[in-house]
Coordinates of C-alpha atoms and ligand atoms in Angstrom, one line a residue:
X1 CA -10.3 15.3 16.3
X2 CA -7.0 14.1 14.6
X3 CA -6.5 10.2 13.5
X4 CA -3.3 9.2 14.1
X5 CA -1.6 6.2 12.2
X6 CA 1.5 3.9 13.4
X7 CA 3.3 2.0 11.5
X8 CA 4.7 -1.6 12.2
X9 CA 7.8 -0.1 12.9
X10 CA 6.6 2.5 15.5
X11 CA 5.4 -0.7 17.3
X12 CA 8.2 -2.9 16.9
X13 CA 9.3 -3.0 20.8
X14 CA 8.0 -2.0 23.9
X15 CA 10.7 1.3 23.6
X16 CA 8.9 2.4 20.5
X17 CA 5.5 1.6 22.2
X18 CA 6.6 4.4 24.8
X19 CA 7.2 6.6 21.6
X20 CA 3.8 6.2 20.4
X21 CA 2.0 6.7 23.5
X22 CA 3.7 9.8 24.7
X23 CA 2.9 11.4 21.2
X24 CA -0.5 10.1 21.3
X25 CA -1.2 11.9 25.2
X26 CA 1.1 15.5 23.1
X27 CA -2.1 16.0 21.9
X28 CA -5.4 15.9 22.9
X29 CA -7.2 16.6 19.5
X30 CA -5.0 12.5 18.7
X31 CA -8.0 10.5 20.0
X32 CA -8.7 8.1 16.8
X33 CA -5.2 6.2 17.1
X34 CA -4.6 3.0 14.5
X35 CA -2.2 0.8 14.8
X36 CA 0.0 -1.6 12.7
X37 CA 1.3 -5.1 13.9
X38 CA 4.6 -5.0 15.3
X39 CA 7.3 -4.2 12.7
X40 CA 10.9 -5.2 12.7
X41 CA 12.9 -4.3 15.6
X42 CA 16.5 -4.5 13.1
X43 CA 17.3 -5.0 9.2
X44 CA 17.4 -9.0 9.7
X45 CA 14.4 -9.3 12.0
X46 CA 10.6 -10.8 11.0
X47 CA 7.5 -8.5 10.8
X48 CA 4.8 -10.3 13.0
X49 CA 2.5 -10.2 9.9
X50 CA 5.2 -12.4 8.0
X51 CA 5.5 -14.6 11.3
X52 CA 1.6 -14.8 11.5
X53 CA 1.2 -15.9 7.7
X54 CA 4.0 -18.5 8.2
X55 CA 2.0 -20.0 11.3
X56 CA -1.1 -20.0 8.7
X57 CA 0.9 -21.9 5.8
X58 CA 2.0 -24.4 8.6
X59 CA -0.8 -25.2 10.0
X60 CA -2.6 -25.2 6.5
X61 CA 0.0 -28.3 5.7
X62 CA 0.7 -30.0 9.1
X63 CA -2.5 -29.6 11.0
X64 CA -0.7 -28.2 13.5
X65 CA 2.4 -24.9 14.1
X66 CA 3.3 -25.1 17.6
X67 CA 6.4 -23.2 17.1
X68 CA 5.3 -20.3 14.8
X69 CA 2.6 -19.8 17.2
X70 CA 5.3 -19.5 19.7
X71 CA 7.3 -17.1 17.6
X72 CA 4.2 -14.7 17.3
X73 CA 3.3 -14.9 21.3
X74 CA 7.1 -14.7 22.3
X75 CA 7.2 -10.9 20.5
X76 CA 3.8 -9.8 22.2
X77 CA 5.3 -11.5 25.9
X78 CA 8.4 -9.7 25.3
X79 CA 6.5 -6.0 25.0
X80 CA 3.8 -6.8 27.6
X81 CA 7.4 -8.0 30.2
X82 CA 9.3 -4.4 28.9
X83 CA 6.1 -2.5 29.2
X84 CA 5.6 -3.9 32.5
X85 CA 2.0 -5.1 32.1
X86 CA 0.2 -8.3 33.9
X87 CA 1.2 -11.3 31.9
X88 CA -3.0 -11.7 31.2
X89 CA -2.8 -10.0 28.1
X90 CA 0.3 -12.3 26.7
X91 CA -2.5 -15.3 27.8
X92 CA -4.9 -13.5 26.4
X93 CA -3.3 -13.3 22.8
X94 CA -2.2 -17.0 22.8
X95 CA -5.9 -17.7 23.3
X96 CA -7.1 -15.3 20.3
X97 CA -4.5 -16.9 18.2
X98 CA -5.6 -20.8 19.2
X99 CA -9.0 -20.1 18.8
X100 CA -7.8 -18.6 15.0
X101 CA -6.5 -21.6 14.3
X102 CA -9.3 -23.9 15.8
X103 CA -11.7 -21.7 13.2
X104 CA -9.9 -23.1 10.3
X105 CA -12.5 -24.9 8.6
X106 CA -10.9 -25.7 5.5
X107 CA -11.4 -22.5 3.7
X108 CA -7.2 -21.2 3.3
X109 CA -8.1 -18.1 1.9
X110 CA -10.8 -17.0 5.0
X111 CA -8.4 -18.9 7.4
X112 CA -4.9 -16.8 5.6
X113 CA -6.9 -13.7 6.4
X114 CA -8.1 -14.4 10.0
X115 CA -4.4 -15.2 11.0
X116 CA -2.9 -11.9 8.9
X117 CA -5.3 -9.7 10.9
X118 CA -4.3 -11.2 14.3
X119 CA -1.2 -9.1 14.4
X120 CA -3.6 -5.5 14.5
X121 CA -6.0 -6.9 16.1
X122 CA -3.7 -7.7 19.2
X123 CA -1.5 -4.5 19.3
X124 CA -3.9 -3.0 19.4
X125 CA -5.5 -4.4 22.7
X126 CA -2.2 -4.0 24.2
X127 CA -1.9 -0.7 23.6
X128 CA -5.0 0.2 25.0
X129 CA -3.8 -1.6 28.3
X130 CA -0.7 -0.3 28.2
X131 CA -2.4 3.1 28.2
X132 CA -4.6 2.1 31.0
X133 CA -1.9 1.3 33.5
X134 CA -0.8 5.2 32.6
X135 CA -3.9 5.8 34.2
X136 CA -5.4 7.3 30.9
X137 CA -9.1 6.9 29.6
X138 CA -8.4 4.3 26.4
X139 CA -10.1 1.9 25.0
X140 CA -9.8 -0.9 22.1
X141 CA -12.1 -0.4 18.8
X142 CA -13.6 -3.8 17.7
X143 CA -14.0 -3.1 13.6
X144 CA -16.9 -5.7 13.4
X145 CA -19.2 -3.7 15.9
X146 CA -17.7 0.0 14.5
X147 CA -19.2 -0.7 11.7
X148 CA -16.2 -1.4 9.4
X149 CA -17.4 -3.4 6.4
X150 CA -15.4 -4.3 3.4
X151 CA -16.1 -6.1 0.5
X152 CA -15.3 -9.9 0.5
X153 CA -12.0 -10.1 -1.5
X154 CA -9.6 -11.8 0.9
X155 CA -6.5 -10.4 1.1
X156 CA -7.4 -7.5 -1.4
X157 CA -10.4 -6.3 0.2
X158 CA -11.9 -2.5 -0.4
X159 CA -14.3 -0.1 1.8
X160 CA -18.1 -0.9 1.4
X161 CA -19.6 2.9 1.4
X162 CA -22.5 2.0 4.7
X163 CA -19.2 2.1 6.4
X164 CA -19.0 5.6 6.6
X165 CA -21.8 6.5 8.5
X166 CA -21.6 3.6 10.8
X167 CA -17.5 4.6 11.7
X168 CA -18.6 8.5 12.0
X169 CA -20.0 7.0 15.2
X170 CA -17.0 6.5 17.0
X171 CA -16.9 11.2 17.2
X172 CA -19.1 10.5 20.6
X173 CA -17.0 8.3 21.9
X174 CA -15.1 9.2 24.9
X175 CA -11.3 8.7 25.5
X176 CA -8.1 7.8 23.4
X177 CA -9.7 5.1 21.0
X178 CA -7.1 2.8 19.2
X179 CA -8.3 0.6 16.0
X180 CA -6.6 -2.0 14.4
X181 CA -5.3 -1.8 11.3
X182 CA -5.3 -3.9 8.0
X183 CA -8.6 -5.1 8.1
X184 CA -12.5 -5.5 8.5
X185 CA -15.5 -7.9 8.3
X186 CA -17.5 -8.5 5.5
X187 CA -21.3 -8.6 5.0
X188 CA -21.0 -12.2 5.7
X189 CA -19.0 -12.0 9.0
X190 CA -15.9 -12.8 7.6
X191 CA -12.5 -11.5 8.6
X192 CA -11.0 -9.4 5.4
X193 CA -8.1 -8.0 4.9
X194 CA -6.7 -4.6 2.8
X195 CA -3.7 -5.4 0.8
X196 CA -0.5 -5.8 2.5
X197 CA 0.8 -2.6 4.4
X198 CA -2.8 -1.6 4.2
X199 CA -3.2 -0.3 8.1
X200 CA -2.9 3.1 6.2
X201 CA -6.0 3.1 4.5
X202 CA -7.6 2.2 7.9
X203 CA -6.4 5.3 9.0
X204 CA -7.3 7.2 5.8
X205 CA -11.3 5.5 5.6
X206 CA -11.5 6.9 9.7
X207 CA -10.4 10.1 9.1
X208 CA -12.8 10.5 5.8
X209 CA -15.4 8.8 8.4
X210 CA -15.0 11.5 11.3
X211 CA -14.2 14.3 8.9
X212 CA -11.0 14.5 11.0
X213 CA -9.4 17.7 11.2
X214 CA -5.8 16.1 10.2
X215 CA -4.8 12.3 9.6
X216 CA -1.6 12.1 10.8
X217 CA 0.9 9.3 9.3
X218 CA 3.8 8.2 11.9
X219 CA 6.4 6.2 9.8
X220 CA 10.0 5.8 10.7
X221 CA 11.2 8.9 8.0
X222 CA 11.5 12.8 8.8
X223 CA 9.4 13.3 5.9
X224 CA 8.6 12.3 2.1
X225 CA 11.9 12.4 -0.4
X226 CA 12.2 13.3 -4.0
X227 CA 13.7 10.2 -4.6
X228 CA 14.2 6.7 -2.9
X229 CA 16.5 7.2 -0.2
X230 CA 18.5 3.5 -1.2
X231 CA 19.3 5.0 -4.7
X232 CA 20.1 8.4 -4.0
X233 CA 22.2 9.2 -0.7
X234 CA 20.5 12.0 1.1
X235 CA 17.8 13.2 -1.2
X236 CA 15.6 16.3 -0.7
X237 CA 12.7 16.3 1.6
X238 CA 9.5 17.2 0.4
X239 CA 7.3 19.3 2.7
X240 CA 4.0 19.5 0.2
X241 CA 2.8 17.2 -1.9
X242 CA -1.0 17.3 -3.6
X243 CA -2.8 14.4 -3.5
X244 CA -2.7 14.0 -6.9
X245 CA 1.3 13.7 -6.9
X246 CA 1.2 11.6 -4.0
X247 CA -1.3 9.1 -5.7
X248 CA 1.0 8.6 -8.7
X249 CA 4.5 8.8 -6.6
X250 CA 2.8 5.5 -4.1
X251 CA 1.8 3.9 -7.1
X252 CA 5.2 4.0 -8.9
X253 CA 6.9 2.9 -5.8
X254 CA 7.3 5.1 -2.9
X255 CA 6.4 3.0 -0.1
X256 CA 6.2 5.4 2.4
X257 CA 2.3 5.4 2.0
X258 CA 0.2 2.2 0.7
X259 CA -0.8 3.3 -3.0
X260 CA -4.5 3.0 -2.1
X261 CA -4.6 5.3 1.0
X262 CA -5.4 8.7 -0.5
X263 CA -8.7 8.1 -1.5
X264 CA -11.6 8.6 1.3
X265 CA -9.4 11.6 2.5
X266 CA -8.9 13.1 -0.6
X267 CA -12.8 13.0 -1.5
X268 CA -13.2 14.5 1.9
X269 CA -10.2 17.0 1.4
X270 CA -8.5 15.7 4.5
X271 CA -5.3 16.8 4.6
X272 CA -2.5 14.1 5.6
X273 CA 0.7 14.5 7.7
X274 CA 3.5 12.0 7.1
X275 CA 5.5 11.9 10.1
X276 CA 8.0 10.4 12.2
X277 CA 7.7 8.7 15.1
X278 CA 11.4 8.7 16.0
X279 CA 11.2 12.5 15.5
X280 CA 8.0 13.6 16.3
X281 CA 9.1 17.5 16.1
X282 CA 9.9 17.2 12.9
X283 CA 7.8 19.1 10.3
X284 CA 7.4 16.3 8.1
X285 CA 5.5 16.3 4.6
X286 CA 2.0 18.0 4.2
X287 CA -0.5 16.3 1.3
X288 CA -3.3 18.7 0.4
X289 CA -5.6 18.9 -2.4
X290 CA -3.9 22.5 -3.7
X291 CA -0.5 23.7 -3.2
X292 CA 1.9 26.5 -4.5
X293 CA 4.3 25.7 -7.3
X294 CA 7.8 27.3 -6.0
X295 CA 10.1 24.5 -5.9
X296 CA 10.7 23.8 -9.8
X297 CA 8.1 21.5 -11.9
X298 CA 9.0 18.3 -10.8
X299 CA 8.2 17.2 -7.0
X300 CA 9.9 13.5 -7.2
X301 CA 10.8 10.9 -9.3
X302 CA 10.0 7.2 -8.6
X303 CA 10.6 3.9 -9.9
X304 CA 8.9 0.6 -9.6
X305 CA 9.7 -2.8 -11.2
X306 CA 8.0 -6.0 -11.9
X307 CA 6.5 -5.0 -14.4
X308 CA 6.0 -7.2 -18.5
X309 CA 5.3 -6.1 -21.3
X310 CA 2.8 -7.9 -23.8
X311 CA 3.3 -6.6 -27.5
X312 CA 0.7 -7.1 -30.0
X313 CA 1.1 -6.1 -33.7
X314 CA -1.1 -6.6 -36.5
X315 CA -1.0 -4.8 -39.8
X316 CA -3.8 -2.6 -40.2
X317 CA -4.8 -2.7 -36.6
X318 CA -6.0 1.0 -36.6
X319 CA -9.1 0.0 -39.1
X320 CA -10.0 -3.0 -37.4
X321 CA -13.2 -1.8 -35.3
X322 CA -13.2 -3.8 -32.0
X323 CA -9.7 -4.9 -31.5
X324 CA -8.8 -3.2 -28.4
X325 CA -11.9 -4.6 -26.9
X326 CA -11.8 -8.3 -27.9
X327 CA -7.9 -7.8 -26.9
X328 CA -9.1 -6.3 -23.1
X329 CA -11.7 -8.9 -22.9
X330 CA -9.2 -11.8 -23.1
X331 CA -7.6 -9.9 -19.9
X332 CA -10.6 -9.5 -18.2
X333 CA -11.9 -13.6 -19.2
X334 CA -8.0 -14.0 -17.3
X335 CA -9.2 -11.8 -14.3
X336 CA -5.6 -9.7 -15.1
X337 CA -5.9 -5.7 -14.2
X338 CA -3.5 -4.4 -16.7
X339 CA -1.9 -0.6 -15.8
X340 CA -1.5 0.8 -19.4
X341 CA -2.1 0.3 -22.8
X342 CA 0.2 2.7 -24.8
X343 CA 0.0 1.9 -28.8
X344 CA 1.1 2.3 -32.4
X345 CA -0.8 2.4 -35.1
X346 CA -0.3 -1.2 -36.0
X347 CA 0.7 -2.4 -32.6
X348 CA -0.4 -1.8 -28.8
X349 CA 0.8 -3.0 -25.7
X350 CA -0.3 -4.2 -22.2
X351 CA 1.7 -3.6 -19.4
X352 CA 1.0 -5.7 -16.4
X353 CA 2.0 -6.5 -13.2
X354 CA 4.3 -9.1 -13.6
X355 CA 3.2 -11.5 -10.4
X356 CA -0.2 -12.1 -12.1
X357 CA 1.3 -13.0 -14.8
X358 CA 3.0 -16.9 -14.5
X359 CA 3.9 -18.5 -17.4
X360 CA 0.7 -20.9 -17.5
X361 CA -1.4 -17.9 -18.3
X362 CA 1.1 -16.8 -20.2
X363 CA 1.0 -19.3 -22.8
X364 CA -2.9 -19.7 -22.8
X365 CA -3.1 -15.7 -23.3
X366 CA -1.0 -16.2 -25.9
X367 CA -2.7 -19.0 -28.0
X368 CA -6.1 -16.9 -27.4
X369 CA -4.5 -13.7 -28.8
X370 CA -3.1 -15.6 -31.9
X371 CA -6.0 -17.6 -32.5
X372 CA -9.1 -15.4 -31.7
X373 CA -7.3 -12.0 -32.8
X374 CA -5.2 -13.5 -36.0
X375 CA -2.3 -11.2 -34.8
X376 CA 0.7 -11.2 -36.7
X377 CA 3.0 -11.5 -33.7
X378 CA 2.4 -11.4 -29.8
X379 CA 5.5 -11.6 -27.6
X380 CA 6.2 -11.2 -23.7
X381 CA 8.8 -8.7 -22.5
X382 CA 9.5 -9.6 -18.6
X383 CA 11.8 -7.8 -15.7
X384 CA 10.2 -4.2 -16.9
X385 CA 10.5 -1.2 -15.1
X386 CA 8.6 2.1 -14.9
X387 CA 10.0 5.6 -13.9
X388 CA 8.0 8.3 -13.4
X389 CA 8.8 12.1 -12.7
X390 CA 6.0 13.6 -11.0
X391 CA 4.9 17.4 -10.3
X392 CA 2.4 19.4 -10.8
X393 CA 4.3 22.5 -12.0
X394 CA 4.9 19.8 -15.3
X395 CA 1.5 21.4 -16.1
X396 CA 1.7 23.4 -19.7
X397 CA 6.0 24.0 -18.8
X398 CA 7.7 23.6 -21.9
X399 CA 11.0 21.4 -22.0
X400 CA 10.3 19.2 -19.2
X401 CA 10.1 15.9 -22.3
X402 CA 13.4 16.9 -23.8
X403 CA 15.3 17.3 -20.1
X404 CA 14.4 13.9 -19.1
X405 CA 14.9 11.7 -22.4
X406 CA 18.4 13.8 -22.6
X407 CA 19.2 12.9 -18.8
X408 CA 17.8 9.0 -19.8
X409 CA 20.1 9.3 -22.9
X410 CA 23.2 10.3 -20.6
X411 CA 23.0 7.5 -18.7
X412 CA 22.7 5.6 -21.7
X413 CA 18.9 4.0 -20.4
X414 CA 17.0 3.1 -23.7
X415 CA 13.4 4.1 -23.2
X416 CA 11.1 1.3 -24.8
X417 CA 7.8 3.1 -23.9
X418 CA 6.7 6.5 -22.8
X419 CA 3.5 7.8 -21.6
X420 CA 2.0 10.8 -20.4
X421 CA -1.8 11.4 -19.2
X422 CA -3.6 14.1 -20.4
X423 CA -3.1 16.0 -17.0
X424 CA 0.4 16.2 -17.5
X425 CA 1.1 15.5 -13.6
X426 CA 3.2 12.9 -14.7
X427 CA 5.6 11.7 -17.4
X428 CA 6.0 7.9 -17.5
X429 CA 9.0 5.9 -19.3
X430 CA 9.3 2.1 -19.9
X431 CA 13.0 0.8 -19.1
X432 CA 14.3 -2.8 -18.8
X433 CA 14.4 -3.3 -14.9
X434 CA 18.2 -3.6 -14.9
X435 CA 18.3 0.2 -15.9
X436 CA 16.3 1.5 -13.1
X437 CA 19.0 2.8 -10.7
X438 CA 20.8 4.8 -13.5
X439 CA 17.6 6.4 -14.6
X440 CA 16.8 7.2 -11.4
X441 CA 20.0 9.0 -10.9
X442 CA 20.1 10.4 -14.2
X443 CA 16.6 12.0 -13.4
X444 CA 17.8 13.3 -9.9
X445 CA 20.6 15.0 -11.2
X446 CA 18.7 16.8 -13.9
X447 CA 15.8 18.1 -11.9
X448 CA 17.3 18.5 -8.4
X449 CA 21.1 18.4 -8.7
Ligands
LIG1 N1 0.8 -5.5 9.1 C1 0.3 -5.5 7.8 C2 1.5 -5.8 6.8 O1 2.6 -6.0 7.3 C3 -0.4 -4.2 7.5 C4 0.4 -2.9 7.7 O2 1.4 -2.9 8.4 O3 0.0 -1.9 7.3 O4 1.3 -5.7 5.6

């Protein structure tokens, strides 16, 4: 059995719908099918997960959001009219979504995530039906009685392991099954949801879950590119990645998958196929745990921003036994996950994520680091950015340092930070965010031009 995953952009009209179904019923092996909420249908246009969180803020403050409910039920009325099915389905949503909001109960963050998940939860019924007036066997998955159970962080939630065995379940089922994205229910009953554009790691936990031959990706790109697409006009295609490249390419800003996806399918050695839905005959890119090294050492470069940069020097900080620690701690009292800690000898920094970061806790971090760690100075570097070139064939090839910084030099892109792990799948450099686009293209031309 394959799962299958669609984007919000495979399911942004009833025209794509048509798409999706007639690659679903290509295959009979494409039985576990998950969708996304609808996507936008044009550059300018409103995912329904953005119209759906907009109808929660409003009725959060007003006690009432007549018209962004209507926004949300006019793009499900105008599939279910263009996919010709019985206007009970369009009722039926409006219903779900009222009885949503009646649930409200004063609790924003349960409420934020019930509303969120509304947008999967209902495409995913109409899908179903829509495949049911083909005159095919399909049915809608309910992830409360499948037995998908994640742990109780709203908006941010992560697989509980009983899952597993509960979701291998759905293997006897009969028929095309389609599951909702984006979320779960947690021990307590709750509605939870993954991170945003998390209906891929609903794929990826399924697939892990039926030890699925194959989990297919359908996104709106022939395949995976060395480089962002916006930056560099017409950049190679990728047609293997590992998972291991793919995990750090996500995380440093390569959208195409959520950065979280990888893992249940990677500790089943699931192998996943990014494709597109507009192209379905495309080969499209192949992540596997092992692949050969014949296309030069570096397989793509990314960069991400948003990043800051908190610098902390004190003479004699390598003696001082503990200081890392009590430094760490004062992150963790904070609740802050930071992403690295490169360091001097007198000096270290911790780079965060910039949106956890507002300038309240910025200046009651900082009195705590002064006082409690009697640090010579602590400063805040904002609008950081991180590039990364990625490939396993880095691994023990000499050079690959000196090509990079010279490319960063040529483009005249002062690297404040560097950092590579010990598996040498990656090299990382620290730019100000302004210089992101000229490293990028600096990088590209060196390894791929
Ligand atoms: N619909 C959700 C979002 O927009 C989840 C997803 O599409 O994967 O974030």
């Amino acid at each position: 059995m394959k799962v299958a995953k669609f984007g919000g952009t495979s399911l942004a009209n009833a025209e794509q719908i048509k798409k999706v179904c007639s690659i679903i019923t290509s295959d009979s092996e494409r039985r576990l099918v998950v969708v996304s909420a609808p996507g936008k249908r044009s550059r300018d246009d409103i995912k329904v997960t953005d119209l759906l969180i907009k109808c929660a803020l409003k009725y959060i403050s007003d006690g009432a959001a007549e018209e962004e409910l209507k926004a949300v039920v006019g793009r499900y009325a105008e599939i279910s009219r263009d996919l010709n099915l019985d206007s009970g389905i369009v009722e039926l949503i409006e219903n779900d979504l009222r009885q949503r909001m009646s649930n409200y109960g004063n609790d924003n963050d349960r409420f934020m995530d019930s509303m969120k998940a509304a947008g999967e939860d209902n495409t995913a019924k109409l899908v179903a039906k829509y495949l049911n007036s083909l005159g095919l066997e399909a049915s809608y998955i309910n992830p409360r009685e499948a037995g998908m159970l994640l742990s109780d962080e709203f908006g941010n939630a992560r697989v509980l392991p009983e899952s597993y065995e509960k979701l291998e379940k759905l293997k006897d089922k009969s028929g095309i099954m389609i599951f909702p994205g984006f979320f779960g229910y947690s021990k307590g009953g709750d509605v939870v949801t993954f991170p945003r554009g998390g209906s891929d790691i609903t794929g990826s936990i399924l697939a892990a879950a039926i030890k699925a031959e194959v989990y297919e990706n359908f996104t709106d790109v022939d395949s995976v590119f060395v480089a962002n697409p916006n930056i560099i006009s017409n950049p190679k295609a990728i047609s293997v990645l590992t998972y291991r490249e793919m995990r750090e390419l996500s995380y440093a800003g390569f959208s195409v998958l959520h950065e979280e996806t990888l893992e249940p399918v990677y500790r089943m050695g699931i192998p996943v196929c990014i494709k597109n839905t507009n192209n379905p005959s495309a080969q499209g890119t192949l992540i596997v745990l092992k692949r050969e090294i014949n296309n030069g050492p570096v397989a793509g470069i990314a960069s991400d921003s948003g990043f800051c940069n908190i610098f902390v020097s004190k003479y004699m900080m390598n003696r001082e036994v503990g200081f890392g620690r009590k430094l760490l701690q004062i992150f963790e009292d904070e609740g802050l996950s930071y992403e690295h800690i490169p360091s001097g000898i007198d000096n270290i920094s911790v780079i965060l994520r910039e949106k956890q970061f507002d300038e309240t806790t910025e200046q009651r971090m900082l009195k705590r680091i002064r006082e409690e760690l009697s640090v010579d100075d602590v400063t805040v570097e904002r609008n950081r950015a991180l590039v990364m070139i990625v490939g396993e064939g880095m691994t023990r090839t000499v050079g690959i340092a000196v090509r990079a910084t010279g490319a960063l030099a040529g483009a005249n892109v002062n690297i404040e930070m560097i950092n590579q792990g010990s598996s040498e799948v990656s090299l990382m450099f620290g730019i100000k965010s302004e210089d992101a686009v000229n490293a990028v293209k600096s990088l590209y031309q060196e390894f791929f031009g």
